[in-house]
């Protein structure tokens, strides 16, 4: 995993180099996460080889604050929240509770995101929401878990988003820690049997995702 510096875009990381349970590593240049890119980031991300940008925000957010890539062939808006779930803080009292609620309500939407990653054209896929922390964190966690990345490494990457905030985290956002993601992944296993059964993906999609994200 490496931190990238793109003008007009924060919290950018290439998720290559992470170990997998099967002895390989994730590919560099396959999956990138970030906060919402600003206009100056467009040349940098396209120059990095990004061929699919998945904007995880609600349609209403995208209408109020359009992506600079809206209208570009590489851009897709695939919200992981229901239209009525506009305020994350209203979905639970803690971050683990909020993430459980997102998982409970959003399997079909998260499955669309993971399928888009698996079926993307050759090149990097960029996932982002607003801060690149919560919705992006969940979508990335599912993709990495399917690819065989151990929980500890998924949680460590997630916690980097808390460290990258421009100001000291307060309230709920002080809970962007490894423990929060570890608890979320444990809930996914205990309640749904793990990411594969939770998402209900075809075996071909899982195979494509693993081939895309990992080295043998």
mmCIF file of N, CA and C in Angstrom, residues 105-194:
data_model
loop_
_atom_site.group_PDB
_atom_site.id
_atom_site.type_symbol
_atom_site.label_atom_id
_atom_site.label_comp_id
_atom_site.label_asym_id
_atom_site.label_seq_id
_atom_site.Cartn_x
_atom_site.Cartn_y
_atom_site.Cartn_z
ATOM 1 N N UNK A 105 -28.255 -2.764 5.134
ATOM 2 C CA UNK A 105 -29.179 -2.154 4.170
ATOM 3 C C UNK A 105 -28.629 -2.121 2.741
ATOM 4 N N UNK A 106 -27.350 -2.472 2.554
ATOM 5 C CA UNK A 106 -26.729 -2.151 1.275
ATOM 6 C C UNK A 106 -26.044 -3.273 0.534
ATOM 7 N N UNK A 107 -26.399 -4.533 0.779
ATOM 8 C CA UNK A 107 -25.679 -5.632 0.120
ATOM 9 C C UNK A 107 -25.766 -5.527 -1.399
ATOM 10 N N UNK A 108 -26.947 -5.194 -1.927
ATOM 11 C CA UNK A 108 -27.092 -5.137 -3.381
ATOM 12 C C UNK A 108 -26.267 -4.018 -3.984
ATOM 13 N N UNK A 109 -26.197 -2.878 -3.300
ATOM 14 C CA UNK A 109 -25.422 -1.755 -3.832
ATOM 15 C C UNK A 109 -23.917 -2.028 -3.725
ATOM 16 N N UNK A 110 -23.485 -2.600 -2.622
ATOM 17 C CA UNK A 110 -22.072 -2.935 -2.488
ATOM 18 C C UNK A 110 -21.674 -4.031 -3.470
ATOM 19 N N UNK A 111 -22.584 -4.950 -3.755
ATOM 20 C CA UNK A 111 -22.294 -5.985 -4.758
ATOM 21 C C UNK A 111 -22.086 -5.360 -6.138
ATOM 22 N N UNK A 112 -22.841 -4.315 -6.464
ATOM 23 C CA UNK A 112 -22.661 -3.636 -7.745
ATOM 24 C C UNK A 112 -21.284 -2.989 -7.829
ATOM 25 N N UNK A 113 -20.833 -2.431 -6.712
ATOM 26 C CA UNK A 113 -19.513 -1.798 -6.695
ATOM 27 C C UNK A 113 -18.422 -2.836 -6.917
ATOM 28 N N UNK A 114 -18.483 -3.936 -6.181
ATOM 29 C CA UNK A 114 -17.459 -4.976 -6.312
ATOM 30 C C UNK A 114 -17.493 -5.583 -7.710
ATOM 31 N N UNK A 115 -18.677 -5.766 -8.267
ATOM 32 C CA UNK A 115 -18.785 -6.291 -9.627
ATOM 33 C C UNK A 115 -18.175 -5.328 -10.636
ATOM 34 N N UNK A 116 -18.381 -4.026 -10.425
ATOM 35 C CA UNK A 116 -17.791 -3.032 -11.329
ATOM 36 C C UNK A 116 -16.271 -3.099 -11.290
ATOM 37 N N UNK A 117 -15.702 -3.301 -10.106
ATOM 38 C CA UNK A 117 -14.245 -3.451 -10.001
ATOM 39 C C UNK A 117 -13.794 -4.680 -10.793
ATOM 40 N N UNK A 118 -14.474 -5.787 -10.561
ATOM 41 C CA UNK A 118 -14.074 -7.049 -11.187
ATOM 42 C C UNK A 118 -14.149 -6.993 -12.706
ATOM 43 N N UNK A 119 -15.152 -6.299 -13.242
ATOM 44 C CA UNK A 119 -15.396 -6.306 -14.680
ATOM 45 C C UNK A 119 -14.835 -5.081 -15.396
ATOM 46 N N UNK A 120 -14.081 -4.246 -14.687
ATOM 47 C CA UNK A 120 -13.547 -3.030 -15.302
ATOM 48 C C UNK A 120 -12.522 -3.358 -16.391
ATOM 49 N N UNK A 121 -12.375 -2.429 -17.319
ATOM 50 C CA UNK A 121 -11.349 -2.549 -18.346
ATOM 51 C C UNK A 121 -9.957 -2.550 -17.701
ATOM 52 N N UNK A 122 -8.935 -3.061 -18.369
ATOM 53 C CA UNK A 122 -7.587 -3.050 -17.798
ATOM 54 C C UNK A 122 -7.168 -1.634 -17.390
ATOM 55 N N UNK A 123 -6.487 -1.560 -16.247
ATOM 56 C CA UNK A 123 -6.089 -0.279 -15.679
ATOM 57 C C UNK A 123 -6.528 -0.218 -14.234
ATOM 58 N N UNK A 124 -6.315 0.910 -13.598
ATOM 59 C CA UNK A 124 -6.657 1.069 -12.192
ATOM 60 C C UNK A 124 -8.119 1.457 -12.034
ATOM 61 N N UNK A 125 -8.708 1.024 -10.927
ATOM 62 C CA UNK A 125 -10.043 1.443 -10.518
ATOM 63 C C UNK A 125 -9.884 2.348 -9.306
ATOM 64 N N UNK A 126 -10.529 3.511 -9.336
ATOM 65 C CA UNK A 126 -10.513 4.445 -8.212
ATOM 66 C C UNK A 126 -11.876 4.446 -7.544
ATOM 67 N N UNK A 127 -11.903 4.180 -6.237
ATOM 68 C CA UNK A 127 -13.115 4.296 -5.432
ATOM 69 C C UNK A 127 -13.011 5.547 -4.575
ATOM 70 N N UNK A 128 -14.095 6.324 -4.522
ATOM 71 C CA UNK A 128 -14.104 7.481 -3.622
ATOM 72 C C UNK A 128 -15.531 7.806 -3.207
ATOM 73 N N UNK A 129 -15.661 8.473 -2.072
ATOM 74 C CA UNK A 129 -16.930 9.057 -1.667
ATOM 75 C C UNK A 129 -16.671 10.534 -1.443
ATOM 76 N N UNK A 130 -16.914 11.057 -0.249
ATOM 77 C CA UNK A 130 -16.591 12.466 0.021
ATOM 78 C C UNK A 130 -15.200 12.574 0.647
ATOM 79 N N UNK A 131 -15.047 11.992 1.841
ATOM 80 C CA UNK A 131 -13.742 12.024 2.508
ATOM 81 C C UNK A 131 -12.896 10.805 2.177
ATOM 82 N N UNK A 132 -13.494 9.794 1.544
ATOM 83 C CA UNK A 132 -12.750 8.575 1.245
ATOM 84 C C UNK A 132 -12.501 7.726 2.466
ATOM 85 N N UNK A 133 -13.437 7.781 3.409
ATOM 86 C CA UNK A 133 -13.196 7.176 4.711
ATOM 87 C C UNK A 133 -14.214 6.083 5.034
ATOM 88 N N UNK A 134 -15.504 6.411 5.045
ATOM 89 C CA UNK A 134 -16.528 5.491 5.534
ATOM 90 C C UNK A 134 -17.082 4.597 4.429
ATOM 91 N N UNK A 135 -17.767 5.179 3.464
ATOM 92 C CA UNK A 135 -18.305 4.369 2.364
ATOM 93 C C UNK A 135 -17.183 3.735 1.555
ATOM 94 N N UNK A 136 -16.153 4.517 1.286
ATOM 95 C CA UNK A 136 -14.990 3.959 0.580
ATOM 96 C C UNK A 136 -14.330 2.878 1.422
ATOM 97 N N UNK A 137 -14.243 3.109 2.725
ATOM 98 C CA UNK A 137 -13.628 2.121 3.601
ATOM 99 C C UNK A 137 -14.346 0.788 3.583
ATOM 100 N N UNK A 138 -15.679 0.827 3.570
ATOM 101 C CA UNK A 138 -16.443 -0.421 3.537
ATOM 102 C C UNK A 138 -16.299 -1.134 2.195
ATOM 103 N N UNK A 139 -16.407 -0.376 1.101
ATOM 104 C CA UNK A 139 -16.292 -0.997 -0.224
ATOM 105 C C UNK A 139 -14.902 -1.587 -0.430
ATOM 106 N N UNK A 140 -13.878 -0.866 -0.019
ATOM 107 C CA UNK A 140 -12.510 -1.372 -0.135
ATOM 108 C C UNK A 140 -12.327 -2.611 0.733
ATOM 109 N N UNK A 141 -12.868 -2.574 1.939
ATOM 110 C CA UNK A 141 -12.725 -3.719 2.843
ATOM 111 C C UNK A 141 -13.328 -4.975 2.229
ATOM 112 N N UNK A 142 -14.490 -4.846 1.603
ATOM 113 C CA UNK A 142 -15.119 -6.008 0.976
ATOM 114 C C UNK A 142 -14.282 -6.533 -0.189
ATOM 115 N N UNK A 143 -13.796 -5.621 -1.020
ATOM 116 C CA UNK A 143 -12.988 -6.051 -2.166
ATOM 117 C C UNK A 143 -11.705 -6.742 -1.699
ATOM 118 N N UNK A 144 -11.043 -6.159 -0.716
ATOM 119 C CA UNK A 144 -9.794 -6.749 -0.232
ATOM 120 C C UNK A 144 -10.041 -8.080 0.479
ATOM 121 N N UNK A 145 -11.130 -8.160 1.234
ATOM 122 C CA UNK A 145 -11.442 -9.419 1.917
ATOM 123 C C UNK A 145 -11.705 -10.525 0.895
ATOM 124 N N UNK A 146 -12.426 -10.213 -0.171
ATOM 125 C CA UNK A 146 -12.664 -11.198 -1.225
ATOM 126 C C UNK A 146 -11.362 -11.623 -1.894
ATOM 127 N N UNK A 147 -10.418 -10.684 -1.977
ATOM 128 C CA UNK A 147 -9.125 -10.978 -2.594
ATOM 129 C C UNK A 147 -8.202 -11.748 -1.664
ATOM 130 N N UNK A 148 -8.622 -11.965 -0.414
ATOM 131 C CA UNK A 148 -7.830 -12.759 0.513
ATOM 132 C C UNK A 148 -6.886 -11.981 1.392
ATOM 133 N N UNK A 149 -7.047 -10.655 1.474
ATOM 134 C CA UNK A 149 -6.190 -9.860 2.351
ATOM 135 C C UNK A 149 -6.637 -10.087 3.794
ATOM 136 N N UNK A 150 -5.718 -10.375 4.715
ATOM 137 C CA UNK A 150 -6.099 -10.617 6.107
ATOM 138 C C UNK A 150 -6.732 -9.377 6.758
ATOM 139 N N UNK A 151 -7.607 -9.637 7.726
ATOM 140 C CA UNK A 151 -8.311 -8.553 8.415
ATOM 141 C C UNK A 151 -7.369 -7.484 8.948
ATOM 142 N N UNK A 152 -6.251 -7.893 9.522
ATOM 143 C CA UNK A 152 -5.355 -6.924 10.157
ATOM 144 C C UNK A 152 -4.837 -5.907 9.153
ATOM 145 N N UNK A 153 -4.550 -6.341 7.935
ATOM 146 C CA UNK A 153 -4.031 -5.426 6.920
ATOM 147 C C UNK A 153 -5.149 -4.532 6.365
ATOM 148 N N UNK A 154 -6.362 -5.074 6.246
ATOM 149 C CA UNK A 154 -7.497 -4.248 5.836
ATOM 150 C C UNK A 154 -7.742 -3.161 6.878
ATOM 151 N N UNK A 155 -7.697 -3.542 8.139
ATOM 152 C CA UNK A 155 -7.937 -2.586 9.221
ATOM 153 C C UNK A 155 -6.849 -1.526 9.287
ATOM 154 N N UNK A 156 -5.616 -1.931 9.036
ATOM 155 C CA UNK A 156 -4.510 -0.967 9.077
ATOM 156 C C UNK A 156 -4.658 0.070 7.966
ATOM 157 N N UNK A 157 -5.049 -0.381 6.775
ATOM 158 C CA UNK A 157 -5.274 0.575 5.693
ATOM 159 C C UNK A 157 -6.419 1.508 6.033
ATOM 160 N N UNK A 158 -7.522 0.969 6.540
ATOM 161 C CA UNK A 158 -8.671 1.796 6.912
ATOM 162 C C UNK A 158 -8.270 2.891 7.895
ATOM 163 N N UNK A 159 -7.483 2.533 8.906
ATOM 164 C CA UNK A 159 -7.085 3.505 9.928
ATOM 165 C C UNK A 159 -6.245 4.638 9.357
ATOM 166 N N UNK A 160 -5.583 4.403 8.229
ATOM 167 C CA UNK A 160 -4.803 5.469 7.604
ATOM 168 C C UNK A 160 -5.682 6.646 7.203
ATOM 169 N N UNK A 161 -6.959 6.391 6.932
ATOM 170 C CA UNK A 161 -7.856 7.480 6.578
ATOM 171 C C UNK A 161 -8.107 8.399 7.761
ATOM 172 N N UNK A 162 -8.100 7.859 8.973
ATOM 173 C CA UNK A 162 -8.208 8.712 10.158
ATOM 174 C C UNK A 162 -6.967 9.556 10.351
ATOM 175 N N UNK A 163 -5.820 8.977 10.049
ATOM 176 C CA UNK A 163 -4.563 9.708 10.203
ATOM 177 C C UNK A 163 -4.412 10.803 9.159
ATOM 178 N N UNK A 164 -5.117 10.666 8.034
ATOM 179 C CA UNK A 164 -4.940 11.628 6.943
ATOM 180 C C UNK A 164 -5.883 12.820 7.034
ATOM 181 N N UNK A 165 -6.778 12.827 8.020
ATOM 182 C CA UNK A 165 -7.708 13.950 8.147
ATOM 183 C C UNK A 165 -6.937 15.244 8.388
ATOM 184 N N UNK A 166 -7.407 16.366 7.803
ATOM 185 C CA UNK A 166 -6.657 17.621 7.916
ATOM 186 C C UNK A 166 -6.638 18.204 9.321
ATOM 187 N N UNK A 167 -7.598 17.816 10.169
ATOM 188 C CA UNK A 167 -7.650 18.312 11.546
ATOM 189 C C UNK A 167 -7.816 17.126 12.484
ATOM 190 N N UNK A 168 -7.453 17.264 13.760
ATOM 191 C CA UNK A 168 -7.633 16.158 14.700
ATOM 192 C C UNK A 168 -9.076 15.673 14.711
ATOM 193 N N UNK A 169 -9.255 14.367 14.662
ATOM 194 C CA UNK A 169 -10.599 13.796 14.603
ATOM 195 C C UNK A 169 -11.308 13.970 15.941
ATOM 196 N N UNK A 170 -12.601 14.225 15.873
ATOM 197 C CA UNK A 170 -13.409 14.383 17.074
ATOM 198 C C UNK A 170 -14.676 13.554 16.925
ATOM 199 N N UNK A 171 -15.309 13.244 18.064
ATOM 200 C CA UNK A 171 -16.579 12.535 18.031
ATOM 201 C C UNK A 171 -16.464 11.197 17.336
ATOM 202 N N UNK A 172 -17.434 10.922 16.468
ATOM 203 C CA UNK A 172 -17.441 9.648 15.746
ATOM 204 C C UNK A 172 -16.163 9.426 14.964
ATOM 205 N N UNK A 173 -15.616 10.503 14.397
ATOM 206 C CA UNK A 173 -14.483 10.345 13.483
ATOM 207 C C UNK A 173 -13.190 10.025 14.224
ATOM 208 N N UNK A 174 -13.216 10.144 15.560
ATOM 209 C CA UNK A 174 -12.082 9.654 16.338
ATOM 210 C C UNK A 174 -12.077 8.130 16.401
ATOM 211 N N UNK A 175 -13.154 7.514 15.931
ATOM 212 C CA UNK A 175 -13.270 6.055 15.937
ATOM 213 C C UNK A 175 -12.785 5.414 14.636
ATOM 214 N N UNK A 176 -12.149 6.200 13.768
ATOM 215 C CA UNK A 176 -11.569 5.626 12.544
ATOM 216 C C UNK A 176 -10.272 4.938 12.946
ATOM 217 N N UNK A 177 -10.420 3.760 13.512
ATOM 218 C CA UNK A 177 -9.290 3.008 14.075
ATOM 219 C C UNK A 177 -9.313 1.576 13.538
ATOM 220 N N UNK A 178 -8.212 0.891 13.731
ATOM 221 C CA UNK A 178 -8.154 -0.507 13.314
ATOM 222 C C UNK A 178 -9.246 -1.326 13.997
ATOM 223 N N UNK A 179 -9.502 -1.050 15.266
ATOM 224 C CA UNK A 179 -10.503 -1.816 16.005
ATOM 225 C C UNK A 179 -11.889 -1.698 15.377
ATOM 226 N N UNK A 180 -12.241 -0.500 14.892
ATOM 227 C CA UNK A 180 -13.547 -0.318 14.258
ATOM 228 C C UNK A 180 -13.692 -1.222 13.046
ATOM 229 N N UNK A 181 -12.685 -1.283 12.202
ATOM 230 C CA UNK A 181 -12.782 -2.143 11.019
ATOM 231 C C UNK A 181 -12.727 -3.623 11.394
ATOM 232 N N UNK A 182 -11.917 -3.979 12.378
ATOM 233 C CA UNK A 182 -11.875 -5.374 12.806
ATOM 234 C C UNK A 182 -13.236 -5.824 13.319
ATOM 235 N N UNK A 183 -13.914 -4.967 14.049
ATOM 236 C CA UNK A 183 -15.253 -5.292 14.545
ATOM 237 C C UNK A 183 -16.248 -5.401 13.393
ATOM 238 N N UNK A 184 -16.085 -4.558 12.395
ATOM 239 C CA UNK A 184 -16.981 -4.604 11.234
ATOM 240 C C UNK A 184 -16.795 -5.892 10.447
ATOM 241 N N UNK A 185 -15.555 -6.288 10.238
ATOM 242 C CA UNK A 185 -15.282 -7.534 9.515
ATOM 243 C C UNK A 185 -15.759 -8.755 10.312
ATOM 244 N N UNK A 186 -15.625 -8.700 11.637
ATOM 245 C CA UNK A 186 -16.126 -9.792 12.470
ATOM 246 C C UNK A 186 -17.647 -9.890 12.360
ATOM 247 N N UNK A 187 -18.335 -8.740 12.338
ATOM 248 C CA UNK A 187 -19.785 -8.730 12.165
ATOM 249 C C UNK A 187 -20.166 -9.324 10.812
ATOM 250 N N UNK A 188 -19.425 -8.981 9.781
ATOM 251 C CA UNK A 188 -19.702 -9.504 8.444
ATOM 252 C C UNK A 188 -19.634 -11.029 8.434
ATOM 253 N N UNK A 189 -18.646 -11.582 9.105
ATOM 254 C CA UNK A 189 -18.520 -13.041 9.179
ATOM 255 C C UNK A 189 -19.610 -13.656 10.049
ATOM 256 N N UNK A 190 -19.819 -13.077 11.241
ATOM 257 C CA UNK A 190 -20.751 -13.673 12.202
ATOM 258 C C UNK A 190 -22.192 -13.607 11.702
ATOM 259 N N UNK A 191 -22.552 -12.491 11.070
ATOM 260 C CA UNK A 191 -23.943 -12.278 10.661
ATOM 261 C C UNK A 191 -24.245 -12.843 9.278
ATOM 262 N N UNK A 192 -23.241 -12.796 8.389
ATOM 263 C CA UNK A 192 -23.501 -13.146 6.986
ATOM 264 C C UNK A 192 -22.621 -14.264 6.451
ATOM 265 N N UNK A 193 -21.673 -14.749 7.238
ATOM 266 C CA UNK A 193 -20.811 -15.823 6.769
ATOM 267 C C UNK A 193 -19.624 -15.356 5.955
ATOM 268 N N UNK A 194 -19.352 -14.050 5.939
ATOM 269 C CA UNK A 194 -18.202 -13.522 5.214
ATOM 270 C C UNK A 194 -18.622 -12.755 3.978
#
